[in-house]
PDB file of C-alpha atoms and ligand atoms in Angstrom:
ATOM      1  CA  MET A   1     129.743  27.426 158.661  1.00  0.00           C
ATOM      2  CA  ILE A   2     130.492  30.857 157.225  1.00  0.00           C
ATOM      3  CA  ILE A   3     134.247  31.241 156.796  1.00  0.00           C
ATOM      4  CA  LYS A   4     135.109  34.906 157.177  1.00  0.00           C
ATOM      5  CA  LYS A   5     138.771  34.332 157.837  1.00  0.00           C
ATOM      6  CA  ALA A   6     141.137  31.395 157.336  1.00  0.00           C
ATOM      7  CA  GLU A   7     144.876  31.812 157.639  1.00  0.00           C
ATOM      8  CA  LEU A   8     147.984  29.819 158.462  1.00  0.00           C
ATOM      9  CA  LEU A   9     148.951  30.878 161.980  1.00  0.00           C
ATOM     10  CA  ILE A  10     152.222  29.019 162.324  1.00  0.00           C
ATOM     11  CA  THR A  11     154.047  25.814 161.478  1.00  0.00           C
ATOM     12  CA  ALA A  12     155.494  24.176 164.573  1.00  0.00           C
ATOM     13  CA  VAL A  13     157.653  21.244 165.550  1.00  0.00           C
ATOM     14  CA  LYS A  14     158.416  21.965 169.212  1.00  0.00           C
ATOM     15  CA  LYS A  15     155.992  22.793 171.984  1.00  0.00           C
ATOM     16  CA  GLU A  16     157.525  26.260 172.347  1.00  0.00           C
ATOM     17  CA  GLN A  17     156.471  26.979 168.767  1.00  0.00           C
ATOM     18  CA  TYR A  18     152.755  26.257 169.274  1.00  0.00           C
ATOM     19  CA  PRO A  19     150.664  29.410 168.916  1.00  0.00           C
ATOM     20  CA  ASP A  20     149.705  30.998 172.230  1.00  0.00           C
ATOM     21  CA  THR A  21     146.027  31.114 171.241  1.00  0.00           C
ATOM     22  CA  VAL A  22     143.373  29.828 173.631  1.00  0.00           C
ATOM     23  CA  VAL A  23     140.593  29.016 171.126  1.00  0.00           C
ATOM     24  CA  PRO A  24     139.479  25.358 170.804  1.00  0.00           C
ATOM     25  CA  GLU A  25     141.287  23.177 168.278  1.00  0.00           C
ATOM     26  CA  ILE A  26     140.615  20.116 166.137  1.00  0.00           C
ATOM     27  CA  ALA A  27     143.539  18.147 164.669  1.00  0.00           C
ATOM     28  CA  PHE A  28     143.632  15.754 161.705  1.00  0.00           C
ATOM     29  CA  ALA A  29     145.695  12.582 161.717  1.00  0.00           C
ATOM     30  CA  GLY A  30     146.116   9.857 159.138  1.00  0.00           C
ATOM     31  CA  LYS A  31     148.527   8.241 156.781  1.00  0.00           C
ATOM     32  CA  SER A  32     150.423  10.326 154.239  1.00  0.00           C
ATOM     33  CA  ASN A  33     148.387  11.093 151.148  1.00  0.00           C
ATOM     34  CA  VAL A  34     145.025  10.211 152.725  1.00  0.00           C
ATOM     35  CA  GLY A  35     143.793  13.759 152.086  1.00  0.00           C
ATOM     36  CA  LYS A  36     144.122  15.668 155.381  1.00  0.00           C
ATOM     37  CA  SER A  37     145.340  18.934 153.847  1.00  0.00           C
ATOM     38  CA  SER A  38     142.850  18.647 150.974  1.00  0.00           C
ATOM     39  CA  MET A  39     140.039  18.254 153.496  1.00  0.00           C
ATOM     40  CA  ILE A  40     141.068  21.420 155.327  1.00  0.00           C
ATOM     41  CA  ASN A  41     140.936  23.327 152.039  1.00  0.00           C
ATOM     42  CA  ALA A  42     137.570  21.805 151.095  1.00  0.00           C
ATOM     43  CA  LEU A  43     136.001  22.601 154.469  1.00  0.00           C
ATOM     44  CA  LEU A  44     137.271  26.173 154.352  1.00  0.00           C
ATOM     45  CA  ASN A  45     136.489  26.738 150.655  1.00  0.00           C
ATOM     46  CA  ARG A  46     140.109  27.637 150.007  1.00  0.00           C
ATOM     47  CA  ARG A  47     141.889  26.218 147.005  1.00  0.00           C
ATOM     48  CA  SER A  48     145.406  26.037 148.387  1.00  0.00           C
ATOM     49  CA  LEU A  49     145.562  27.312 151.954  1.00  0.00           C
ATOM     50  CA  ALA A  50     146.897  23.960 153.144  1.00  0.00           C
ATOM     51  CA  ARG A  51     149.616  22.676 150.833  1.00  0.00           C
ATOM     52  CA  THR A  52     148.725  19.362 149.176  1.00  0.00           C
ATOM     53  CA  SER A  53     150.612  16.973 146.907  1.00  0.00           C
ATOM     54  CA  SER A  54     150.168  13.741 145.029  1.00  0.00           C
ATOM     55  CA  GLN A  55     153.501  12.716 146.615  1.00  0.00           C
ATOM     56  CA  PRO A  56     153.132  11.431 150.192  1.00  0.00           C
ATOM     57  CA  GLY A  57     154.969  13.323 152.941  1.00  0.00           C
ATOM     58  CA  LYS A  58     153.938  16.853 151.960  1.00  0.00           C
ATOM     59  CA  THR A  59     153.011  18.043 155.453  1.00  0.00           C
ATOM     60  CA  GLN A  60     156.038  17.667 157.745  1.00  0.00           C
ATOM     61  CA  THR A  61     155.188  20.008 160.601  1.00  0.00           C
ATOM     62  CA  LEU A  62     152.195  20.787 162.803  1.00  0.00           C
ATOM     63  CA  ASN A  63     150.357  23.418 160.772  1.00  0.00           C
ATOM     64  CA  PHE A  64     147.980  25.601 162.769  1.00  0.00           C
ATOM     65  CA  TYR A  65     145.175  27.389 160.928  1.00  0.00           C
ATOM     66  CA  ASN A  66     143.124  30.167 162.484  1.00  0.00           C
ATOM     67  CA  ILE A  67     139.489  30.171 161.415  1.00  0.00           C
ATOM     68  CA  ASN A  68     137.290  33.203 162.076  1.00  0.00           C
ATOM     69  CA  ASP A  69     139.487  33.963 165.101  1.00  0.00           C
ATOM     70  CA  SER A  70     137.245  31.474 166.927  1.00  0.00           C
ATOM     71  CA  PHE A  71     138.910  28.083 166.470  1.00  0.00           C
ATOM     72  CA  ASN A  72     142.013  26.415 165.026  1.00  0.00           C
ATOM     73  CA  PHE A  73     142.507  23.424 162.738  1.00  0.00           C
ATOM     74  CA  VAL A  74     145.783  21.562 163.091  1.00  0.00           C
ATOM     75  CA  ASP A  75     147.065  19.685 160.050  1.00  0.00           C
ATOM     76  CA  LEU A  76     149.355  16.879 161.204  1.00  0.00           C
ATOM     77  CA  PRO A  77     152.106  15.212 159.168  1.00  0.00           C
ATOM     78  CA  GLY A  78     151.063  11.804 157.912  1.00  0.00           C
ATOM     79  CA  TYR A  79     152.575   8.432 158.795  1.00  0.00           C
ATOM     80  CA  GLY A  80     153.323   5.317 156.812  1.00  0.00           C
ATOM     81  CA  TYR A  81     155.519   7.081 154.310  1.00  0.00           C
ATOM     82  CA  ALA A  82     157.911   4.388 153.092  1.00  0.00           C
ATOM     83  CA  LYS A  83     160.920   6.583 152.334  1.00  0.00           C
ATOM     84  CA  VAL A  84     161.222   7.879 155.897  1.00  0.00           C
ATOM     85  CA  SER A  85     164.219   6.761 158.017  1.00  0.00           C
ATOM     86  CA  LYS A  86     163.892   5.274 161.479  1.00  0.00           C
ATOM     87  CA  SER A  87     165.179   8.428 163.165  1.00  0.00           C
ATOM     88  CA  GLU A  88     162.666  10.536 161.240  1.00  0.00           C
ATOM     89  CA  LYS A  89     159.879   8.199 162.327  1.00  0.00           C
ATOM     90  CA  GLU A  90     160.983   8.647 165.939  1.00  0.00           C
ATOM     91  CA  LYS A  91     160.973  12.425 165.530  1.00  0.00           C
ATOM     92  CA  TRP A  92     157.491  12.211 164.046  1.00  0.00           C
ATOM     93  CA  GLY A  93     156.300  10.101 166.990  1.00  0.00           C
ATOM     94  CA  LYS A  94     157.696  12.540 169.545  1.00  0.00           C
ATOM     95  CA  MET A  95     156.239  15.541 167.762  1.00  0.00           C
ATOM     96  CA  ILE A  96     152.734  14.027 167.699  1.00  0.00           C
ATOM     97  CA  ASP A  97     152.991  12.600 171.205  1.00  0.00           C
ATOM     98  CA  THR A  98     154.024  15.948 172.709  1.00  0.00           C
ATOM     99  CA  PHE A  99     151.183  17.654 170.889  1.00  0.00           C
ATOM    100  CA  LEU A 100     148.497  15.153 171.933  1.00  0.00           C
ATOM    101  CA  HIS A 101     149.594  15.327 175.554  1.00  0.00           C
ATOM    102  CA  ASN A 102     150.312  19.034 175.998  1.00  0.00           C
ATOM    103  CA  ARG A 103     147.597  20.899 174.213  1.00  0.00           C
ATOM    104  CA  LYS A 104     144.732  21.574 176.606  1.00  0.00           C
ATOM    105  CA  GLN A 105     142.608  23.376 173.999  1.00  0.00           C
ATOM    106  CA  LEU A 106     142.824  20.381 171.645  1.00  0.00           C
ATOM    107  CA  LYS A 107     139.231  19.122 171.720  1.00  0.00           C
ATOM    108  CA  GLU A 108     139.432  16.187 169.303  1.00  0.00           C
ATOM    109  CA  VAL A 109     141.864  14.415 167.005  1.00  0.00           C
ATOM    110  CA  ILE A 110     140.049  13.146 163.922  1.00  0.00           C
ATOM    111  CA  LEU A 111     141.461  10.126 162.103  1.00  0.00           C
ATOM    112  CA  LEU A 112     141.247  10.066 158.315  1.00  0.00           C
ATOM    113  CA  VAL A 113     141.355   6.748 156.482  1.00  0.00           C
ATOM    114  CA  ASP A 114     141.049   6.097 152.759  1.00  0.00           C
ATOM    115  CA  ILE A 115     137.550   4.719 152.145  1.00  0.00           C
ATOM    116  CA  ARG A 116     138.915   2.306 149.513  1.00  0.00           C
ATOM    117  CA  HIS A 117     141.263   0.417 151.803  1.00  0.00           C
ATOM    118  CA  GLU A 118     140.999  -1.687 154.904  1.00  0.00           C
ATOM    119  CA  PRO A 119     142.762   0.278 157.672  1.00  0.00           C
ATOM    120  CA  SER A 120     146.454  -0.677 158.011  1.00  0.00           C
ATOM    121  CA  ASN A 121     148.234  -1.640 161.220  1.00  0.00           C
ATOM    122  CA  ASN A 122     149.498   1.950 161.379  1.00  0.00           C
ATOM    123  CA  ASP A 123     145.918   3.216 161.186  1.00  0.00           C
ATOM    124  CA  ILE A 124     144.839   0.853 163.952  1.00  0.00           C
ATOM    125  CA  GLN A 125     147.756   1.971 166.135  1.00  0.00           C
ATOM    126  CA  MET A 126     147.029   5.646 165.486  1.00  0.00           C
ATOM    127  CA  TYR A 127     143.353   5.137 166.313  1.00  0.00           C
ATOM    128  CA  ASP A 128     144.170   3.376 169.568  1.00  0.00           C
ATOM    129  CA  TRP A 129     146.703   6.069 170.408  1.00  0.00           C
ATOM    130  CA  ILE A 130     144.121   8.824 169.807  1.00  0.00           C
ATOM    131  CA  LYS A 131     141.625   7.071 172.070  1.00  0.00           C
ATOM    132  CA  SER A 132     144.205   6.333 174.767  1.00  0.00           C
ATOM    133  CA  CYS A 133     144.912  10.088 174.909  1.00  0.00           C
ATOM    134  CA  GLY A 134     141.254  10.584 175.843  1.00  0.00           C
ATOM    135  CA  TYR A 135     139.827  11.676 172.505  1.00  0.00           C
ATOM    136  CA  THR A 136     136.528  10.211 171.277  1.00  0.00           C
ATOM    137  CA  GLY A 137     137.785   8.566 168.107  1.00  0.00           C
ATOM    138  CA  TYR A 138     135.891  10.154 165.243  1.00  0.00           C
ATOM    139  CA  VAL A 139     136.791   8.844 161.788  1.00  0.00           C
ATOM    140  CA  ILE A 140     136.499  10.436 158.363  1.00  0.00           C
ATOM    141  CA  ALA A 141     136.631   8.061 155.392  1.00  0.00           C
ATOM    142  CA  SER A 142     138.277  10.123 152.637  1.00  0.00           C
ATOM    143  CA  LYS A 143     138.143   9.998 148.833  1.00  0.00           C
ATOM    144  CA  ALA A 144     134.524   8.801 148.835  1.00  0.00           C
ATOM    145  CA  ASP A 145     134.193  10.016 145.222  1.00  0.00           C
ATOM    146  CA  LYS A 146     136.253   6.975 144.214  1.00  0.00           C
ATOM    147  CA  LEU A 147     133.448   4.577 145.214  1.00  0.00           C
ATOM    148  CA  SER A 148     129.755   4.161 144.445  1.00  0.00           C
ATOM    149  CA  LYS A 149     127.267   4.661 147.284  1.00  0.00           C
ATOM    150  CA  THR A 150     126.830   0.885 147.638  1.00  0.00           C
ATOM    151  CA  GLN A 151     130.582   0.331 147.779  1.00  0.00           C
ATOM    152  CA  GLN A 152     130.881   3.147 150.332  1.00  0.00           C
ATOM    153  CA  ILE A 153     128.481   1.394 152.695  1.00  0.00           C
ATOM    154  CA  LYS A 154     130.424  -1.861 152.385  1.00  0.00           C
ATOM    155  CA  SER A 155     133.739  -0.096 152.967  1.00  0.00           C
ATOM    156  CA  VAL A 156     132.474   1.834 155.968  1.00  0.00           C
ATOM    157  CA  ASN A 157     131.433  -1.471 157.540  1.00  0.00           C
ATOM    158  CA  ILE A 158     134.882  -2.955 156.950  1.00  0.00           C
ATOM    159  CA  ILE A 159     136.562   0.146 158.442  1.00  0.00           C
ATOM    160  CA  LYS A 160     134.234   0.023 161.461  1.00  0.00           C
ATOM    161  CA  LYS A 161     135.071  -3.607 162.054  1.00  0.00           C
ATOM    162  CA  THR A 162     138.824  -3.239 161.597  1.00  0.00           C
ATOM    163  CA  LEU A 163     139.116  -0.197 163.861  1.00  0.00           C
ATOM    164  CA  ASN A 164     136.562  -1.573 166.286  1.00  0.00           C
ATOM    165  CA  ILE A 165     134.443   1.564 165.971  1.00  0.00           C
ATOM    166  CA  THR A 166     131.469   1.753 168.306  1.00  0.00           C
ATOM    167  CA  ASP A 167     128.269   3.696 167.654  1.00  0.00           C
ATOM    168  CA  LYS A 168     129.326   6.881 169.426  1.00  0.00           C
ATOM    169  CA  ASN A 169     132.502   7.051 167.336  1.00  0.00           C
ATOM    170  CA  ILE A 170     130.753   8.413 164.239  1.00  0.00           C
ATOM    171  CA  ILE A 171     132.382   7.617 160.881  1.00  0.00           C
ATOM    172  CA  ILE A 172     131.690  10.019 158.011  1.00  0.00           C
ATOM    173  CA  PRO A 173     132.367   9.290 154.322  1.00  0.00           C
ATOM    174  CA  PHE A 174     133.828  12.416 152.762  1.00  0.00           C
ATOM    175  CA  SER A 175     135.212  13.708 149.476  1.00  0.00           C
ATOM    176  CA  SER A 176     137.284  16.825 148.968  1.00  0.00           C
ATOM    177  CA  ALA A 177     136.697  16.447 145.248  1.00  0.00           C
ATOM    178  CA  SER A 178     132.872  16.345 145.329  1.00  0.00           C
ATOM    179  CA  LYS A 179     132.481  17.932 148.774  1.00  0.00           C
ATOM    180  CA  SER A 180     130.108  15.181 149.862  1.00  0.00           C
ATOM    181  CA  GLY A 181     130.008  14.918 153.641  1.00  0.00           C
ATOM    182  CA  VAL A 182     130.927  18.574 154.244  1.00  0.00           C
ATOM    183  CA  GLU A 183     127.690  19.415 156.080  1.00  0.00           C
ATOM    184  CA  GLN A 184     127.823  16.385 158.328  1.00  0.00           C
ATOM    185  CA  ILE A 185     131.417  17.199 159.225  1.00  0.00           C
ATOM    186  CA  TRP A 186     130.634  20.806 160.084  1.00  0.00           C
ATOM    187  CA  ASP A 187     127.695  19.684 162.241  1.00  0.00           C
ATOM    188  CA  LEU A 188     130.081  17.443 164.150  1.00  0.00           C
ATOM    189  CA  PHE A 189     132.767  20.134 164.438  1.00  0.00           C
ATOM    190  CA  VAL A 190     130.352  22.837 165.634  1.00  0.00           C
ATOM    191  CA  ASN A 191     129.353  20.404 168.343  1.00  0.00           C
ATOM    192  CA  ILE A 192     132.928  19.532 169.290  1.00  0.00           C
ATOM    193  CA  LEU A 193     134.023  23.167 169.351  1.00  0.00           C
ATOM    194  CA  GLY A 194     130.971  24.299 171.317  1.00  0.00           C
ATOM    195  CA  LEU A 195     130.184  27.052 168.794  1.00  0.00           C
TER     196      LEU A 195
HETATM  197  P1  LIG B   1     150.540  14.329 153.798  1.00  0.00           P
HETATM  198  O1  LIG B   1     150.661  15.822 153.895  1.00  0.00           O
HETATM  199  O2  LIG B   1     151.614  13.699 153.009  1.00  0.00           O
HETATM  200  O3  LIG B   1     150.368  13.679 155.136  1.00  0.00           O
HETATM  201  O4  LIG B   1     149.202  14.010 152.926  1.00  0.00           O
HETATM  202  P2  LIG B   1     147.706  14.540 153.115  1.00  0.00           P
HETATM  203  O5  LIG B   1     146.941  13.580 153.937  1.00  0.00           O
HETATM  204  O6  LIG B   1     147.685  15.966 153.564  1.00  0.00           O
HETATM  205  O7  LIG B   1     147.121  14.436 151.623  1.00  0.00           O
HETATM  206  P3  LIG B   1     146.807  15.602 150.563  1.00  0.00           P
HETATM  207  O8  LIG B   1     145.654  16.427 151.034  1.00  0.00           O
HETATM  208  O9  LIG B   1     148.067  16.306 150.220  1.00  0.00           O
HETATM  209  O10 LIG B   1     146.247  14.748 149.317  1.00  0.00           O
HETATM  210  C1  LIG B   1     147.006  13.722 148.722  1.00  0.00           C
HETATM  211  C2  LIG B   1     146.490  13.444 147.316  1.00  0.00           C
HETATM  212  O11 LIG B   1     145.178  12.911 147.366  1.00  0.00           O
HETATM  213  C3  LIG B   1     146.417  14.683 146.418  1.00  0.00           C
HETATM  214  O12 LIG B   1     146.831  14.307 145.132  1.00  0.00           O
HETATM  215  C4  LIG B   1     144.951  15.049 146.446  1.00  0.00           C
HETATM  216  O13 LIG B   1     144.525  15.706 145.270  1.00  0.00           O
HETATM  217  C5  LIG B   1     144.284  13.670 146.544  1.00  0.00           C
HETATM  218  N1  LIG B   1     142.979  13.754 147.237  1.00  0.00           N
HETATM  219  C6  LIG B   1     142.755  14.283 148.454  1.00  0.00           C
HETATM  220  N2  LIG B   1     141.448  14.213 148.779  1.00  0.00           N
HETATM  221  C7  LIG B   1     140.822  13.640 147.737  1.00  0.00           C
HETATM  222  C8  LIG B   1     139.441  13.298 147.475  1.00  0.00           C
HETATM  223  O14 LIG B   1     138.523  13.504 148.258  1.00  0.00           O
HETATM  224  N3  LIG B   1     139.197  12.671 146.287  1.00  0.00           N
HETATM  225  C9  LIG B   1     140.165  12.400 145.384  1.00  0.00           C
HETATM  226  N4  LIG B   1     139.813  11.777 144.257  1.00  0.00           N
HETATM  227  N5  LIG B   1     141.471  12.723 145.599  1.00  0.00           N
HETATM  228  C10 LIG B   1     141.792  13.340 146.748  1.00  0.00           C
HETATM  229 MG1  LIG B   2     149.202  17.193 154.209  1.00  0.00          MG
END
């Protein structure tokens, strides 16, 4: 994918704040700190377009990125952040729920999980939620640079089993640090976006 343009369109919380673009979109979900924002930067070859942090809870809004004026990426705030109050969790749930149910141009919601860990109950719930909204259930296993190739294969099998991933629900090991998996991800995205 040749990235001619990549810019933050808008940060939104409410439906009224979503951009009024009609281009297809892909959104990224996953627990805080799993590497969603880092992946957006790595895919777009931009160092700090999406804000990242070693502290969980960096992304708090729906962040819409315009790419080449032909599609949008949507960076979602992560879950499972321990310091968050119950009312904040409810707000988070409503924000995501409204987005998943009201965005016609949203083609897929991709779940990111850390390749080193067995998916948590939150991950399982998020995955089931994504699928119950009608999305395919593609998974990206992040931070692959932290494991050897042999360990990656083992981990991918554990993730598949825990999330009950079937063959059509491709899972791709990926690293923002080494950029491994970038080509496979773009192949998938080009397909999803119909480019
Ligand atoms: P929230 O915005 O809190 O939901 O987090 P996020 O999922 O956007 O995570 P973010 O991209 O901010 O990354 C969190 C931390 O993980 C940062 O310190 C990143 O440098 C690190 N990180 C992200 N991707 C990778 C990767 O592929 N490999 C390694 N080694 N570290 C990574
Ligand atoms: Mg983030």
